[in-house]
C-alpha atoms as a PDB file:
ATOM      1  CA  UNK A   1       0.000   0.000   0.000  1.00  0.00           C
ATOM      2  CA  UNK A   2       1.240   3.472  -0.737  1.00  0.00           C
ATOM      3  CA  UNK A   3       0.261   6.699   0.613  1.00  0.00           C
ATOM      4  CA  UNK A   4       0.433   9.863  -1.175  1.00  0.00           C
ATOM      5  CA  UNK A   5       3.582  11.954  -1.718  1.00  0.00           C
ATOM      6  CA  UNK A   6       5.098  13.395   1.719  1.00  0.00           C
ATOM      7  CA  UNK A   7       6.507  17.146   1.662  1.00  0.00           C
ATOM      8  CA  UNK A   8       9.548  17.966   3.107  1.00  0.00           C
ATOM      9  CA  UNK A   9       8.131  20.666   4.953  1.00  0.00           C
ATOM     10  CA  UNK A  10       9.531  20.372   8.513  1.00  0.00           C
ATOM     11  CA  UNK A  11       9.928  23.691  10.827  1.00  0.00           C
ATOM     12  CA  UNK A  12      13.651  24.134  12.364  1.00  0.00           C
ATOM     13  CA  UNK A  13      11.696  23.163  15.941  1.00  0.00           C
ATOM     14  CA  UNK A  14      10.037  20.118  14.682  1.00  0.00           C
ATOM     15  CA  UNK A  15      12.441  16.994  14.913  1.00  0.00           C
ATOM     16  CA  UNK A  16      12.240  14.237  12.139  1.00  0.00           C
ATOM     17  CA  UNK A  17      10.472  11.324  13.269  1.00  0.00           C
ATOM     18  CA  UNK A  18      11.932   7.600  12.677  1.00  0.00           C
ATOM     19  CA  UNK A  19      10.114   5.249  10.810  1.00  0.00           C
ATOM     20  CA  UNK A  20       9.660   3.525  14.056  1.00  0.00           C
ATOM     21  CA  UNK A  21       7.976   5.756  15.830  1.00  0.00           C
ATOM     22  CA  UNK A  22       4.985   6.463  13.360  1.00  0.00           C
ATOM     23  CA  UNK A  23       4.033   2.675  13.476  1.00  0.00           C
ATOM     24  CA  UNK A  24       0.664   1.483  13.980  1.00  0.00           C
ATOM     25  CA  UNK A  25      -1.116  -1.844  15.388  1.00  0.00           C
ATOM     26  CA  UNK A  26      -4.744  -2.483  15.569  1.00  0.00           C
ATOM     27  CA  UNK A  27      -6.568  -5.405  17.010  1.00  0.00           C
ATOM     28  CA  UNK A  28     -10.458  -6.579  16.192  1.00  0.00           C
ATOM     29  CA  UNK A  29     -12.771  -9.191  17.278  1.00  0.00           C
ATOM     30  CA  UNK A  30     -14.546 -10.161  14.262  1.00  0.00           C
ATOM     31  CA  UNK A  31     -18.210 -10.310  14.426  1.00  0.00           C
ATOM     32  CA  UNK A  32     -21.127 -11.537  12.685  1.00  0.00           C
ATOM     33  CA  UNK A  33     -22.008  -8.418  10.600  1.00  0.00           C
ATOM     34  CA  UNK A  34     -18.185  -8.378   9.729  1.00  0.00           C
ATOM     35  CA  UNK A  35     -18.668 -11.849   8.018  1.00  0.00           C
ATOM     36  CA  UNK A  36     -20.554 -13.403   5.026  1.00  0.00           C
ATOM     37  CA  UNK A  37     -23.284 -16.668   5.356  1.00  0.00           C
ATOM     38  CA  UNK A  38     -20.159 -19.011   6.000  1.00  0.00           C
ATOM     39  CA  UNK A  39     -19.026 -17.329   8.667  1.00  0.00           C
ATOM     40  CA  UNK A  40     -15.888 -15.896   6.853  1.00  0.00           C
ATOM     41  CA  UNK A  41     -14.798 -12.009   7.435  1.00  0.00           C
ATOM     42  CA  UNK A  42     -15.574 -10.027   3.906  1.00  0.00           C
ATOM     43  CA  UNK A  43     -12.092  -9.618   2.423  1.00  0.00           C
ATOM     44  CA  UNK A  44     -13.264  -6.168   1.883  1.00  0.00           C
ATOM     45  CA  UNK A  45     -13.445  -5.388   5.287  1.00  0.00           C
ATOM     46  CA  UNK A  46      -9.664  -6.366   5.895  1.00  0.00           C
ATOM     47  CA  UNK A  47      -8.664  -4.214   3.026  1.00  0.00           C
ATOM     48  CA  UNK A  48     -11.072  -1.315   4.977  1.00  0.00           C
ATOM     49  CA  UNK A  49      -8.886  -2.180   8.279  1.00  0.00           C
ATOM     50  CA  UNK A  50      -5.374  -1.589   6.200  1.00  0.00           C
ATOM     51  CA  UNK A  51      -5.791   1.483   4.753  1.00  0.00           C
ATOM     52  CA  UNK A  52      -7.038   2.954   8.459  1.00  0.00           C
ATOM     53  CA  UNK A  53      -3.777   1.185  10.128  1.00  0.00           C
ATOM     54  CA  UNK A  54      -1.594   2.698   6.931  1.00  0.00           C
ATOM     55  CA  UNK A  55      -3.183   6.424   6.765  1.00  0.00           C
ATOM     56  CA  UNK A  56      -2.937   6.166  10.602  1.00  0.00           C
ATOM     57  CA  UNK A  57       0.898   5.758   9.938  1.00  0.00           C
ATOM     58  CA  UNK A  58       1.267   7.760   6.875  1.00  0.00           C
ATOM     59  CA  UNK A  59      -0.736  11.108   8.817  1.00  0.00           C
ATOM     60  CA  UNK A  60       1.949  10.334  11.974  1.00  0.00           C
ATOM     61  CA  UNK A  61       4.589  10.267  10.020  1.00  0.00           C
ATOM     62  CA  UNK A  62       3.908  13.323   8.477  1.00  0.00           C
ATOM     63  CA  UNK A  63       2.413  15.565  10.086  1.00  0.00           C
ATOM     64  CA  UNK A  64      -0.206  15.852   7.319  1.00  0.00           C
ATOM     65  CA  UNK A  65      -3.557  15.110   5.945  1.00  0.00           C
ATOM     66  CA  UNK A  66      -2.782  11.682   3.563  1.00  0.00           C
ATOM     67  CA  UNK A  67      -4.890   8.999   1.456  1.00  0.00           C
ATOM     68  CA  UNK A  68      -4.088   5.577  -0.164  1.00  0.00           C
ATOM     69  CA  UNK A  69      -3.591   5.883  -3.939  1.00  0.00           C
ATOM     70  CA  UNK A  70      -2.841   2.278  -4.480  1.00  0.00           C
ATOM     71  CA  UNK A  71      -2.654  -1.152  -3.790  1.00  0.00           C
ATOM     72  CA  UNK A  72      -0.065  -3.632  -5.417  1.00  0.00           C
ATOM     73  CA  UNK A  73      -1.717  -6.926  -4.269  1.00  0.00           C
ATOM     74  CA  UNK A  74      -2.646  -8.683  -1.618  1.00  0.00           C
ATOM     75  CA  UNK A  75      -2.907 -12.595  -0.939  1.00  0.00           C
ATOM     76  CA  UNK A  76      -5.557 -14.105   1.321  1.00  0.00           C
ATOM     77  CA  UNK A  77      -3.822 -16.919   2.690  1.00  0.00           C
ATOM     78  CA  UNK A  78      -6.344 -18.558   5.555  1.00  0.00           C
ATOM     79  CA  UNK A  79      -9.978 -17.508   6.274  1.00  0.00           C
ATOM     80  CA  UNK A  80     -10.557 -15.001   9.450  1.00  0.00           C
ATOM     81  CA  UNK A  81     -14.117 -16.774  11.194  1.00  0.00           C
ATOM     82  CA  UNK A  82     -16.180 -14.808  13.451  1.00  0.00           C
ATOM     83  CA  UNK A  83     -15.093 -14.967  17.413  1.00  0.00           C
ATOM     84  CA  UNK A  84     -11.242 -14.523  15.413  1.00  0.00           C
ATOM     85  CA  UNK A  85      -9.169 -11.514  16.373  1.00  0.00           C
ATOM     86  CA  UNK A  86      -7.725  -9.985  13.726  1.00  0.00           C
ATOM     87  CA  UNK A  87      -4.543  -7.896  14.526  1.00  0.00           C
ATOM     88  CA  UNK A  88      -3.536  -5.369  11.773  1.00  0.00           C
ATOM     89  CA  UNK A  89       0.163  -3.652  11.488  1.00  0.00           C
ATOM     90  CA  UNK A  90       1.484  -1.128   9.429  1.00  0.00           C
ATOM     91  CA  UNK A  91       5.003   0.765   9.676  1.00  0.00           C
ATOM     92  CA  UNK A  92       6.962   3.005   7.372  1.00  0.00           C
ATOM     93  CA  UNK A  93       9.507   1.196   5.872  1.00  0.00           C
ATOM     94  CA  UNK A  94      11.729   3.479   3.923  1.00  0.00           C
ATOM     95  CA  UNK A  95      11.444   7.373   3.900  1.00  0.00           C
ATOM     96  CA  UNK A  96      13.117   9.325   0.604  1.00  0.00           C
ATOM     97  CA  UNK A  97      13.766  12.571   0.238  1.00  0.00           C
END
């Protein structure tokens, strides 16, 4: 996932931030309106849960108002049942000036 373009548009007073310290972890308990008939959790609402933990990293990284502009892929390796929790992660892994 990619975020839009970050400005380089830090005050003297303002330290940089490491990529560490913008990173983000979020943990639900899936429930039934999260799934389908089979008791599965709608792959859509994983890709809803990424994009919140990766603009919550992007916008603390910074500083600034961001939105996902793409996707490269993603591979659903196991189904997610209801009663699961579902941990998401996101971190900046290389910043570029």
């Amino acid at each position: 996932m990619s975020a839009g373009a970050v400005e380089d548009d830090v005050s003297p007073n303002e330290k940089r931030r490491k990529c560490n310290e913008s990173a983000t972890v979020m943990a639900e308990l899936i429930l039934p309106p999260h799934a389908n008939h089979m008791g599965n959790l709608f792959g859509g609402q994983i890709m809803n849960w990424m994009e919140q933990a990766a603009l919550i990293t992007a916008m603390r990284h910074s500083r600034t108002e961001m939105r996902v502009t793409s996707v490269d892929d993603i591979h659903f390796l196991a189904p997610v049942r209801v009663g699961d929790r579902q941990e998401t992660s996101s971190a900046v892994q290389l910043m570029c000036r």
